[in-house]
mmCIF file of C-alpha atoms and ligand atoms in Angstrom:
data_model
loop_
_atom_site.group_PDB
_atom_site.id
_atom_site.type_symbol
_atom_site.label_atom_id
_atom_site.label_comp_id
_atom_site.label_asym_id
_atom_site.label_seq_id
_atom_site.Cartn_x
_atom_site.Cartn_y
_atom_site.Cartn_z
ATOM 1 C CA MET A 313 11.102 20.545 18.099
ATOM 2 C CA ALA A 314 10.812 19.327 14.531
ATOM 3 C CA LYS A 315 7.979 16.918 13.927
ATOM 4 C CA GLU A 316 8.860 13.311 13.224
ATOM 5 C CA ILE A 317 8.820 12.265 9.584
ATOM 6 C CA VAL A 318 6.113 9.796 8.582
ATOM 7 C CA LEU A 319 6.364 8.320 5.099
ATOM 8 C CA SER A 320 4.267 5.847 3.180
ATOM 9 C CA GLY A 321 3.506 4.970 -0.397
ATOM 10 C CA ILE A 322 1.052 3.034 -2.473
ATOM 11 C CA ARG A 323 2.022 1.234 -5.659
ATOM 12 C CA SER A 324 0.111 2.576 -8.622
ATOM 13 C CA THR A 325 -1.417 -0.606 -9.931
ATOM 14 C CA GLY A 326 -5.110 0.319 -10.052
ATOM 15 C CA ASN A 327 -7.859 2.048 -8.189
ATOM 16 C CA LEU A 328 -7.970 2.172 -4.424
ATOM 17 C CA HIS A 329 -10.543 0.118 -2.550
ATOM 18 C CA LEU A 330 -12.206 0.107 0.830
ATOM 19 C CA GLY A 331 -9.306 -1.892 2.273
ATOM 20 C CA ASN A 332 -6.864 0.824 1.202
ATOM 21 C CA TYR A 333 -9.193 3.428 2.642
ATOM 22 C CA TYR A 334 -9.541 1.961 6.128
ATOM 23 C CA GLY A 335 -6.084 0.383 6.214
ATOM 24 C CA ALA A 336 -4.128 3.363 4.937
ATOM 25 C CA LEU A 337 -5.799 6.532 3.628
ATOM 26 C CA SER A 338 -8.026 7.295 6.602
ATOM 27 C CA LYS A 339 -5.032 6.859 8.912
ATOM 28 C CA PHE A 340 -2.874 9.081 6.741
ATOM 29 C CA VAL A 341 -5.492 11.786 7.035
ATOM 30 C CA ARG A 342 -5.311 11.673 10.809
ATOM 31 C CA MET A 343 -1.510 11.611 10.857
ATOM 32 C CA GLN A 344 -1.073 14.682 8.694
ATOM 33 C CA ASN A 345 -1.947 17.014 11.567
ATOM 34 C CA ASP A 346 0.579 15.664 14.021
ATOM 35 C CA PHE A 347 3.558 14.641 11.910
ATOM 36 C CA ASP A 348 5.705 15.782 9.037
ATOM 37 C CA CYS A 349 3.969 13.492 6.546
ATOM 38 C CA MET A 350 5.093 12.402 3.121
ATOM 39 C CA PHE A 351 2.716 10.292 1.054
ATOM 40 C CA PHE A 352 3.767 9.204 -2.370
ATOM 41 C CA ILE A 353 2.761 7.156 -5.373
ATOM 42 C CA ALA A 354 5.211 4.348 -6.048
ATOM 43 C CA ASP A 355 5.090 4.308 -9.831
ATOM 44 C CA LEU A 356 8.617 2.911 -10.229
ATOM 45 C CA HIS A 357 7.635 -0.046 -8.098
ATOM 46 C CA ALA A 358 4.637 -0.565 -10.357
ATOM 47 C CA LEU A 359 6.989 -1.081 -13.309
ATOM 48 C CA THR A 360 8.083 -4.460 -11.969
ATOM 49 C CA THR A 361 4.898 -5.972 -13.350
ATOM 50 C CA HIS A 362 5.073 -4.265 -16.759
ATOM 51 C CA PRO A 363 1.930 -2.142 -17.031
ATOM 52 C CA ASP A 364 1.411 -0.642 -20.445
ATOM 53 C CA PRO A 365 2.618 2.960 -20.508
ATOM 54 C CA LEU A 366 -0.781 4.591 -20.823
ATOM 55 C CA THR A 367 -2.161 2.524 -17.956
ATOM 56 C CA LEU A 368 0.759 3.453 -15.744
ATOM 57 C CA HIS A 369 0.085 7.146 -16.152
ATOM 58 C CA THR A 370 -3.670 6.740 -15.733
ATOM 59 C CA ASN A 371 -3.087 4.843 -12.505
ATOM 60 C CA VAL A 372 -0.774 7.502 -11.094
ATOM 61 C CA LYS A 373 -3.365 10.117 -11.828
ATOM 62 C CA SER A 374 -6.207 8.191 -10.268
ATOM 63 C CA ILE A 375 -4.310 7.441 -7.059
ATOM 64 C CA LEU A 376 -3.393 11.079 -6.798
ATOM 65 C CA ALA A 377 -7.059 12.048 -7.103
ATOM 66 C CA GLU A 378 -7.956 9.347 -4.584
ATOM 67 C CA TYR A 379 -5.390 10.583 -2.060
ATOM 68 C CA LEU A 380 -6.832 14.079 -2.295
ATOM 69 C CA ALA A 381 -10.445 12.922 -2.280
ATOM 70 C CA ALA A 382 -9.842 10.875 0.866
ATOM 71 C CA GLY A 383 -8.721 14.052 2.606
ATOM 72 C CA ILE A 384 -4.953 14.188 2.338
ATOM 73 C CA ASP A 385 -4.238 17.880 2.250
ATOM 74 C CA PRO A 386 -1.279 19.046 0.148
ATOM 75 C CA GLU A 387 -0.888 22.036 2.464
ATOM 76 C CA LYS A 388 -0.352 19.738 5.435
ATOM 77 C CA ALA A 389 1.374 16.729 3.904
ATOM 78 C CA THR A 390 3.836 16.328 1.072
ATOM 79 C CA ILE A 391 2.210 14.393 -1.763
ATOM 80 C CA PHE A 392 4.542 13.307 -4.539
ATOM 81 C CA VAL A 393 5.194 10.855 -7.322
ATOM 82 C CA GLN A 394 8.218 8.603 -6.826
ATOM 83 C CA SER A 395 9.549 9.065 -10.352
ATOM 84 C CA ASP A 396 9.522 12.858 -9.901
ATOM 85 C CA VAL A 397 12.403 12.403 -7.477
ATOM 86 C CA PRO A 398 15.359 11.191 -9.590
ATOM 87 C CA GLU A 399 17.575 11.150 -6.498
ATOM 88 C CA ILE A 400 15.726 7.976 -5.506
ATOM 89 C CA SER A 401 16.965 6.164 -8.605
ATOM 90 C CA GLU A 402 20.546 7.173 -7.981
ATOM 91 C CA LEU A 403 20.527 6.153 -4.331
ATOM 92 C CA TYR A 404 18.929 2.870 -5.393
ATOM 93 C CA LEU A 405 22.006 2.156 -7.508
ATOM 94 C CA LEU A 406 24.373 3.088 -4.690
ATOM 95 C CA LEU A 407 22.559 1.183 -1.964
ATOM 96 C CA ASN A 408 22.365 -1.940 -4.131
ATOM 97 C CA MET A 409 26.148 -2.243 -3.784
ATOM 98 C CA HIS A 410 25.532 -3.121 -0.142
ATOM 99 C CA VAL A 411 22.658 -5.519 -0.638
ATOM 100 C CA GLY A 412 23.101 -9.265 -1.055
ATOM 101 C CA ILE A 413 21.342 -11.178 -3.829
ATOM 102 C CA GLY A 414 20.749 -13.969 -1.339
ATOM 103 C CA GLU A 415 18.843 -11.857 1.152
ATOM 104 C CA LEU A 416 16.713 -10.470 -1.663
ATOM 105 C CA MET A 417 15.975 -13.937 -3.015
ATOM 106 C CA ARG A 418 14.880 -15.089 0.413
ATOM 107 C CA THR A 419 12.348 -12.280 0.744
ATOM 108 C CA ALA A 420 8.822 -13.679 0.917
ATOM 109 C CA SER A 421 7.356 -11.192 -1.554
ATOM 110 C CA PHE A 422 10.015 -12.047 -4.122
ATOM 111 C CA LYS A 423 9.479 -15.772 -3.723
ATOM 112 C CA ASP A 424 5.734 -15.283 -4.107
ATOM 113 C CA LYS A 425 6.065 -13.260 -7.264
ATOM 114 C CA ALA A 426 8.734 -15.514 -8.728
ATOM 115 C CA ARG A 427 6.620 -18.571 -7.976
ATOM 116 C CA LYS A 428 3.662 -17.003 -9.738
ATOM 117 C CA ALA A 429 5.695 -15.948 -12.758
ATOM 118 C CA LEU A 430 7.229 -19.409 -13.014
ATOM 119 C CA GLY A 431 3.938 -21.205 -12.515
ATOM 120 C CA ILE A 432 5.113 -23.031 -9.370
ATOM 121 C CA THR A 433 2.009 -23.719 -7.330
ATOM 122 C CA THR A 434 3.128 -25.899 -4.442
ATOM 123 C CA GLY A 435 4.843 -23.248 -2.352
ATOM 124 C CA SER A 436 5.209 -25.542 0.596
ATOM 125 C CA SER A 437 7.760 -28.107 -0.505
ATOM 126 C CA ASN A 438 11.082 -28.167 1.295
ATOM 127 C CA ASN A 439 13.074 -27.555 -1.824
ATOM 128 C CA ASP A 440 10.892 -24.634 -2.843
ATOM 129 C CA ASP A 441 13.849 -22.224 -2.721
ATOM 130 C CA GLU A 442 15.939 -24.546 -4.850
ATOM 131 C CA ASP A 443 13.112 -24.966 -7.355
ATOM 132 C CA ILE A 444 12.793 -21.230 -7.736
ATOM 133 C CA GLU A 445 16.531 -20.692 -8.004
ATOM 134 C CA ARG A 446 17.047 -23.461 -10.522
ATOM 135 C CA GLN A 447 14.248 -22.228 -12.725
ATOM 136 C CA ILE A 448 15.318 -18.599 -12.578
ATOM 137 C CA ILE A 449 18.899 -19.354 -13.454
ATOM 138 C CA GLY A 450 18.158 -22.170 -15.865
ATOM 139 C CA ASN A 451 15.257 -20.902 -17.899
ATOM 140 C CA GLU A 452 15.863 -18.213 -20.444
ATOM 141 C CA SER A 453 12.200 -17.590 -21.084
ATOM 142 C CA ASN A 454 11.615 -16.379 -17.540
ATOM 143 C CA LYS A 455 12.356 -12.732 -18.087
ATOM 144 C CA ARG A 456 9.279 -11.931 -16.077
ATOM 145 C CA VAL A 457 11.277 -12.619 -12.962
ATOM 146 C CA ASN A 458 13.136 -9.399 -13.625
ATOM 147 C CA ALA A 459 15.926 -7.799 -11.635
ATOM 148 C CA GLY A 460 13.571 -4.996 -10.616
ATOM 149 C CA LEU A 461 11.407 -7.536 -8.853
ATOM 150 C CA LEU A 462 14.437 -8.872 -7.018
ATOM 151 C CA THR A 463 15.616 -5.432 -5.934
ATOM 152 C CA TYR A 464 12.136 -4.203 -4.990
ATOM 153 C CA PRO A 465 13.161 -4.067 -1.298
ATOM 154 C CA THR A 466 16.194 -1.919 -2.108
ATOM 155 C CA LEU A 467 14.006 0.603 -3.869
ATOM 156 C CA MET A 468 11.524 0.639 -1.013
ATOM 157 C CA ALA A 469 14.336 1.070 1.511
ATOM 158 C CA VAL A 470 15.606 4.022 -0.511
ATOM 159 C CA ASP A 471 12.148 5.640 -0.547
ATOM 160 C CA ILE A 472 12.279 5.592 3.233
ATOM 161 C CA LEU A 473 15.953 6.261 3.925
ATOM 162 C CA ILE A 474 16.370 9.089 1.443
ATOM 163 C CA GLN A 475 13.789 11.069 3.428
ATOM 164 C CA LYS A 476 15.248 9.850 6.742
ATOM 165 C CA ALA A 477 11.745 8.842 7.768
ATOM 166 C CA HIS A 478 11.183 7.623 11.319
ATOM 167 C CA LYS A 479 7.742 6.141 11.032
ATOM 168 C CA VAL A 480 6.398 4.080 8.156
ATOM 169 C CA PRO A 481 2.737 3.082 8.357
ATOM 170 C CA VAL A 482 2.424 -0.135 6.346
ATOM 171 C CA GLY A 483 0.445 -3.340 6.521
ATOM 172 C CA LYS A 484 1.663 -6.699 7.706
ATOM 173 C CA ASP A 485 2.643 -7.793 4.210
ATOM 174 C CA GLN A 486 5.255 -5.018 4.121
ATOM 175 C CA GLU A 487 6.832 -5.744 7.477
ATOM 176 C CA GLN A 488 9.621 -7.838 6.027
ATOM 177 C CA HIS A 489 10.526 -5.017 3.654
ATOM 178 C CA LEU A 490 10.702 -2.662 6.608
ATOM 179 C CA GLU A 491 12.907 -5.113 8.478
ATOM 180 C CA LEU A 492 15.251 -5.172 5.465
ATOM 181 C CA THR A 493 15.229 -1.377 5.406
ATOM 182 C CA ARG A 494 16.420 -1.301 9.006
ATOM 183 C CA ARG A 495 19.087 -3.857 8.209
ATOM 184 C CA PHE A 496 20.332 -1.867 5.207
ATOM 185 C CA ALA A 497 20.401 1.328 7.279
ATOM 186 C CA ARG A 498 22.407 -0.337 10.053
ATOM 187 C CA ARG A 499 24.743 -1.923 7.562
ATOM 188 C CA PHE A 500 25.446 1.326 5.765
ATOM 189 C CA ASN A 501 25.959 3.239 8.981
ATOM 190 C CA SER A 502 28.344 0.692 10.421
ATOM 191 C CA TYR A 503 30.239 -0.001 7.177
ATOM 192 C CA TYR A 504 31.137 3.653 6.799
ATOM 193 C CA GLY A 505 31.214 4.452 10.511
ATOM 194 C CA VAL A 506 28.523 7.096 10.210
ATOM 195 C CA ASP A 507 25.200 7.837 11.796
ATOM 196 C CA LEU A 508 23.359 8.819 8.641
ATOM 197 C CA PHE A 509 20.183 6.769 8.428
ATOM 198 C CA PRO A 510 17.675 6.436 11.254
ATOM 199 C CA GLU A 511 16.123 2.980 11.556
ATOM 200 C CA PRO A 512 12.467 3.340 10.648
ATOM 201 C CA VAL A 513 9.705 1.580 12.544
ATOM 202 C CA ASN A 514 6.226 0.544 11.521
ATOM 203 C CA PHE A 515 3.584 2.885 12.733
ATOM 204 C CA ASP A 516 0.117 1.733 13.535
ATOM 205 C CA PHE A 517 -1.723 4.807 14.452
ATOM 206 C CA GLY A 518 -4.685 4.304 16.728
ATOM 207 C CA GLY A 519 -4.472 0.770 18.076
ATOM 208 C CA ALA A 520 -5.509 -2.522 16.557
ATOM 209 C CA PRO A 521 -5.031 -2.996 12.832
ATOM 210 C CA VAL A 522 -8.313 -2.881 10.938
ATOM 211 C CA LYS A 523 -9.429 -5.923 9.037
ATOM 212 C CA VAL A 524 -11.249 -5.225 5.808
ATOM 213 C CA PRO A 525 -12.462 -8.483 4.272
ATOM 214 C CA GLY A 526 -13.562 -8.909 0.671
ATOM 215 C CA LEU A 527 -16.979 -9.928 -0.591
ATOM 216 C CA ASP A 528 -16.052 -13.451 -1.682
ATOM 217 C CA GLY A 529 -16.339 -15.054 1.731
ATOM 218 C CA SER A 530 -12.616 -15.639 2.078
ATOM 219 C CA GLY A 531 -9.846 -13.372 3.299
ATOM 220 C CA LYS A 532 -8.987 -9.723 3.071
ATOM 221 C CA MET A 533 -10.014 -7.317 0.365
ATOM 222 C CA GLY A 534 -7.381 -7.254 -2.354
ATOM 223 C CA LYS A 535 -7.030 -6.295 -5.963
ATOM 224 C CA SER A 536 -5.698 -9.650 -7.058
ATOM 225 C CA GLU A 537 -8.502 -11.454 -5.227
ATOM 226 C CA GLY A 538 -11.119 -9.642 -7.300
ATOM 227 C CA ASN A 539 -13.307 -9.137 -4.239
ATOM 228 C CA CYS A 540 -13.068 -5.371 -3.921
ATOM 229 C CA ILE A 541 -15.333 -2.427 -3.418
ATOM 230 C CA TYR A 542 -13.561 0.469 -5.087
ATOM 231 C CA LEU A 543 -13.869 4.032 -3.899
ATOM 232 C CA ILE A 544 -14.861 5.012 -7.437
ATOM 233 C CA ASP A 545 -17.548 2.324 -7.805
ATOM 234 C CA GLU A 546 -20.798 3.854 -8.990
ATOM 235 C CA GLU A 547 -23.826 3.361 -6.756
ATOM 236 C CA LYS A 548 -25.369 0.704 -8.944
ATOM 237 C CA VAL A 549 -22.166 -1.270 -9.295
ATOM 238 C CA LEU A 550 -21.516 -1.083 -5.591
ATOM 239 C CA ARG A 551 -25.018 -2.222 -4.650
ATOM 240 C CA LYS A 552 -24.793 -5.108 -7.067
ATOM 241 C CA LYS A 553 -21.452 -6.237 -5.663
ATOM 242 C CA VAL A 554 -22.725 -6.180 -2.095
ATOM 243 C CA MET A 555 -25.959 -7.984 -2.975
ATOM 244 C CA ARG A 556 -23.889 -10.709 -4.638
ATOM 245 C CA ALA A 557 -21.555 -11.169 -1.668
ATOM 246 C CA VAL A 558 -21.086 -14.770 -0.601
ATOM 247 C CA THR A 559 -23.242 -15.887 2.356
ATOM 248 C CA ASP A 560 -24.314 -19.248 3.804
ATOM 249 C CA GLU A 561 -27.594 -21.056 4.443
ATOM 250 C CA GLY A 562 -28.320 -19.062 7.581
ATOM 251 C CA PRO A 563 -28.088 -19.843 11.288
ATOM 252 C CA LYS A 564 -29.559 -23.275 12.038
ATOM 253 C CA GLU A 565 -30.199 -22.756 15.723
ATOM 254 C CA PRO A 566 -30.064 -19.860 18.166
ATOM 255 C CA GLY A 567 -26.527 -18.918 19.122
ATOM 256 C CA SER A 568 -24.841 -20.559 16.104
ATOM 257 C CA PRO A 569 -21.290 -19.364 15.450
ATOM 258 C CA LEU A 570 -20.710 -17.143 12.409
ATOM 259 C CA SER A 571 -19.309 -18.719 9.269
ATOM 260 C CA GLN A 572 -16.436 -16.883 7.587
ATOM 261 C CA PRO A 573 -18.536 -15.186 4.870
ATOM 262 C CA ILE A 574 -21.043 -13.855 7.400
ATOM 263 C CA ALA A 575 -18.339 -12.780 9.832
ATOM 264 C CA ASN A 576 -16.853 -10.834 6.916
ATOM 265 C CA LEU A 577 -20.117 -9.022 6.250
ATOM 266 C CA PHE A 578 -20.333 -8.116 9.925
ATOM 267 C CA SER A 579 -16.762 -6.798 9.833
ATOM 268 C CA LEU A 580 -17.693 -4.524 6.952
ATOM 269 C CA LEU A 581 -20.849 -3.437 8.741
ATOM 270 C CA GLU A 582 -18.836 -2.609 11.832
ATOM 271 C CA LEU A 583 -16.570 -0.361 9.818
ATOM 272 C CA THR A 584 -19.288 1.551 8.049
ATOM 273 C CA SER A 585 -22.418 1.410 10.180
ATOM 274 C CA THR A 586 -23.563 2.572 13.597
ATOM 275 C CA PRO A 587 -23.238 0.355 16.700
ATOM 276 C CA GLU A 588 -27.049 0.200 16.942
ATOM 277 C CA VAL A 589 -27.445 -1.181 13.448
ATOM 278 C CA VAL A 590 -24.676 -3.707 14.023
ATOM 279 C CA LYS A 591 -26.328 -4.831 17.234
ATOM 280 C CA GLN A 592 -29.700 -5.154 15.558
ATOM 281 C CA PHE A 593 -28.280 -7.552 12.951
ATOM 282 C CA ARG A 594 -26.186 -9.450 15.480
ATOM 283 C CA ASP A 595 -29.291 -10.017 17.580
ATOM 284 C CA ALA A 596 -31.225 -11.094 14.508
ATOM 285 C CA TYR A 597 -28.477 -13.569 13.688
ATOM 286 C CA ALA A 598 -28.460 -14.899 17.234
ATOM 287 C CA ASP A 599 -32.213 -15.569 17.257
ATOM 288 C CA CYS A 600 -32.226 -16.824 13.661
ATOM 289 C CA SER A 601 -34.562 -14.122 12.373
ATOM 290 C CA ILE A 602 -31.873 -12.532 10.188
ATOM 291 C CA ARG A 603 -32.463 -12.086 6.469
ATOM 292 C CA TYR A 604 -29.201 -11.753 4.606
ATOM 293 C CA GLY A 605 -30.885 -9.672 1.916
ATOM 294 C CA ASP A 606 -31.725 -7.025 4.522
ATOM 295 C CA LEU A 607 -28.232 -7.171 5.953
ATOM 296 C CA LYS A 608 -26.731 -6.609 2.529
ATOM 297 C CA LYS A 609 -29.083 -3.774 1.680
ATOM 298 C CA GLN A 610 -28.169 -2.025 4.890
ATOM 299 C CA LEU A 611 -24.477 -2.670 4.290
ATOM 300 C CA ALA A 612 -24.631 -1.251 0.771
ATOM 301 C CA GLU A 613 -26.351 1.906 2.032
ATOM 302 C CA ASP A 614 -23.810 2.411 4.799
ATOM 303 C CA ILE A 615 -20.837 1.821 2.520
ATOM 304 C CA LEU A 616 -22.305 4.321 0.060
ATOM 305 C CA LYS A 617 -22.518 6.918 2.808
ATOM 306 C CA VAL A 618 -18.746 6.606 3.132
ATOM 307 C CA THR A 619 -17.820 6.287 -0.528
ATOM 308 C CA THR A 620 -20.247 8.622 -2.318
ATOM 309 C CA PRO A 621 -18.677 11.911 -1.193
ATOM 310 C CA ILE A 622 -15.229 10.472 -1.870
ATOM 311 C CA ARG A 623 -16.246 9.290 -5.332
ATOM 312 C CA GLU A 624 -17.657 12.706 -6.169
ATOM 313 C CA ARG A 625 -14.437 14.392 -5.143
ATOM 314 C CA ILE A 626 -12.327 11.862 -7.073
ATOM 315 C CA ASN A 627 -14.244 12.730 -10.214
ATOM 316 C CA GLU A 628 -13.727 16.423 -9.638
ATOM 317 C CA TYR A 629 -9.987 16.057 -9.092
ATOM 318 C CA ILE A 630 -9.509 13.696 -12.046
ATOM 319 C CA ASN A 631 -10.866 16.390 -14.308
ATOM 320 C CA ASP A 632 -8.698 19.123 -12.877
ATOM 321 C CA GLU A 633 -5.346 18.335 -14.434
ATOM 322 C CA ALA A 634 -4.005 21.810 -13.714
ATOM 323 C CA TYR A 635 -4.595 21.367 -9.994
ATOM 324 C CA LEU A 636 -3.140 17.838 -9.935
ATOM 325 C CA GLY A 637 -0.077 19.194 -11.717
ATOM 326 C CA ARG A 638 0.378 21.908 -9.100
ATOM 327 C CA VAL A 639 0.056 19.408 -6.267
ATOM 328 C CA VAL A 640 2.707 17.039 -7.582
ATOM 329 C CA ARG A 641 5.101 19.785 -8.599
ATOM 330 C CA GLN A 642 4.975 21.304 -5.143
ATOM 331 C CA GLY A 643 5.290 17.842 -3.591
ATOM 332 C CA ALA A 644 8.254 16.930 -5.766
ATOM 333 C CA GLU A 645 10.017 20.119 -4.836
ATOM 334 C CA ARG A 646 9.706 19.382 -1.126
ATOM 335 C CA ALA A 647 10.604 15.715 -1.521
ATOM 336 C CA ARG A 648 13.635 16.548 -3.653
ATOM 337 C CA GLU A 649 14.936 19.025 -1.126
ATOM 338 C CA ARG A 650 15.422 16.293 1.455
ATOM 339 C CA ALA A 651 16.351 13.636 -1.068
ATOM 340 C CA SER A 652 19.114 15.651 -2.687
ATOM 341 C CA LYS A 653 20.588 16.497 0.689
ATOM 342 C CA THR A 654 20.705 12.823 1.702
ATOM 343 C CA LEU A 655 22.089 11.818 -1.687
ATOM 344 C CA SER A 656 24.947 14.344 -1.427
ATOM 345 C CA GLU A 657 25.775 13.003 2.006
ATOM 346 C CA VAL A 658 25.853 9.432 0.694
ATOM 347 C CA ARG A 659 28.009 10.350 -2.290
ATOM 348 C CA GLU A 660 30.454 12.112 -0.015
ATOM 349 C CA ILE A 661 30.520 9.202 2.449
ATOM 350 C CA MET A 662 31.101 6.654 -0.328
ATOM 351 C CA GLY A 663 33.887 8.702 -1.843
ATOM 352 C CA ILE A 664 32.139 10.041 -4.921
ATOM 353 C CA ARG A 665 33.607 13.512 -4.891
ATOM 354 C CA LYS A 666 33.818 16.348 -7.310
ATOM 355 C CA PHE A 667 37.164 17.523 -8.692
HETATM 356 N N1 LIG B 710 5.769 -1.810 -1.211
HETATM 357 C C1 LIG B 710 4.665 -1.020 -0.752
HETATM 358 C C2 LIG B 710 3.357 -1.780 -1.041
HETATM 359 O O1 LIG B 710 3.303 -2.548 -1.978
HETATM 360 C C3 LIG B 710 4.619 0.343 -1.404
HETATM 361 C C4 LIG B 710 5.821 1.137 -1.058
HETATM 362 C C5 LIG B 710 6.882 1.422 -1.879
HETATM 363 C C6 LIG B 710 6.096 1.735 0.199
HETATM 364 N N2 LIG B 710 7.788 2.180 -1.218
HETATM 365 C C7 LIG B 710 7.355 2.387 0.059
HETATM 366 C C8 LIG B 710 5.414 1.792 1.419
HETATM 367 C C9 LIG B 710 7.934 3.092 1.118
HETATM 368 C C10 LIG B 710 6.001 2.496 2.474
HETATM 369 C C11 LIG B 710 7.244 3.139 2.322
HETATM 370 O O2 LIG B 710 2.396 -1.576 -0.353
#
C-alpha cells in the first residue's frame, strides 16, 4: 500500500531556532522513515511581509541548509521550494474563486497582522472587526494590509491540496488555516460533485506537543519575540544569551512554586539535558540551595551539545551551493509531478479545456 502523504512547510523569514527544531524539524526527521514526506520552504508566503529581494533568497538558502543539517534526508523526503512549483500559483488563482473575502477577513492570523500593520493595539474591543474593516477600506495609505496577506490561507490550502496530503504537522497557531483547508476541500468537492481533495488532518507525531519557551521569562520561543536561541548561534553568543535569561530572586522557602521564568528554564533543561541533571536542579530548587548561575551554565552546555553538530553541518551546506541546487531541483521535480497532475484535474473539472 502506498504510504500516506505528510506535508509541511516553514515560511522563509529568518533562521530557525530551538523552537522550530523541537516543534517541527526533529519530528520531520522521524516521520520521513514511515511516510511519504514533503517538506518545503514557503517563500511565496514570506512575500506578504515584503522582505528585500536579497534577504528573501538568503533566507531560503539558510532554511534549506537547516533542514538538511537537522537530518531531513533528500533521499527519503521530498524537499522543495514553494516558488519552484508554478502549479501552486495557478491553483491559488483558481481556488480563490471559491473562497469568500469574509471568511478570510475573519481569520485570526489576518486580523492579527492587519491590526499590527494598522497600529491598532486594543485587540479586545467588541467592534474590533469593524475597526479593522473600516480602516482597511477607508485608508489609502494602508497598502501594507495587502491582498496576499488576506489570501494567505488560500495559498496554504493549495500547498496542501495540490499534493493531496493527508497529514499536515503544524503548530496550534496554524490550526485555523488547516480548518479552512478542509473547508475549501469539501466545498470544491461538493460544488463540482467530485471526490478530488482529501481533507487533511493535523498530525502530532509522538504524543504531547512540546513547549519550547524563550529566554525572556514570558511565553514561547518566537522570532518576533526576540527571545530565541538559533541553531546557527555561535558558542559564545549562545552562552551569553542563556546567561542573560530572565530569572527571579530565588526560592524563598522550601517547596516554593516555580515562577514563569524559572519554569521556562526547566522546560528547556528537560528538552536538552538528562533526567538526572534535571532532577538534581529540581531538588536544589526545592531545598533552596539552587544557584541560577549554575543552572544556566549547565543549560548552555546541554543546548550546545544539541546545536553544535547541527551548526557545523549548516555551515557546510551553506557553502555547498552545487549540492543545495541538486537537492531543490530534484525536490521540485517530484513536487511538480504531483502538482501538475492535480492542476490538470482541477482545470478539467472547472471546465478549462484545450481546443
Ligand atoms: N503558514 C505556515 C506557518 O507560518 C507555513 C506554511 C505554508 C505551511 N504553507 C503550508 C505549513 C502548508 C503546512 C502546510 O507556519
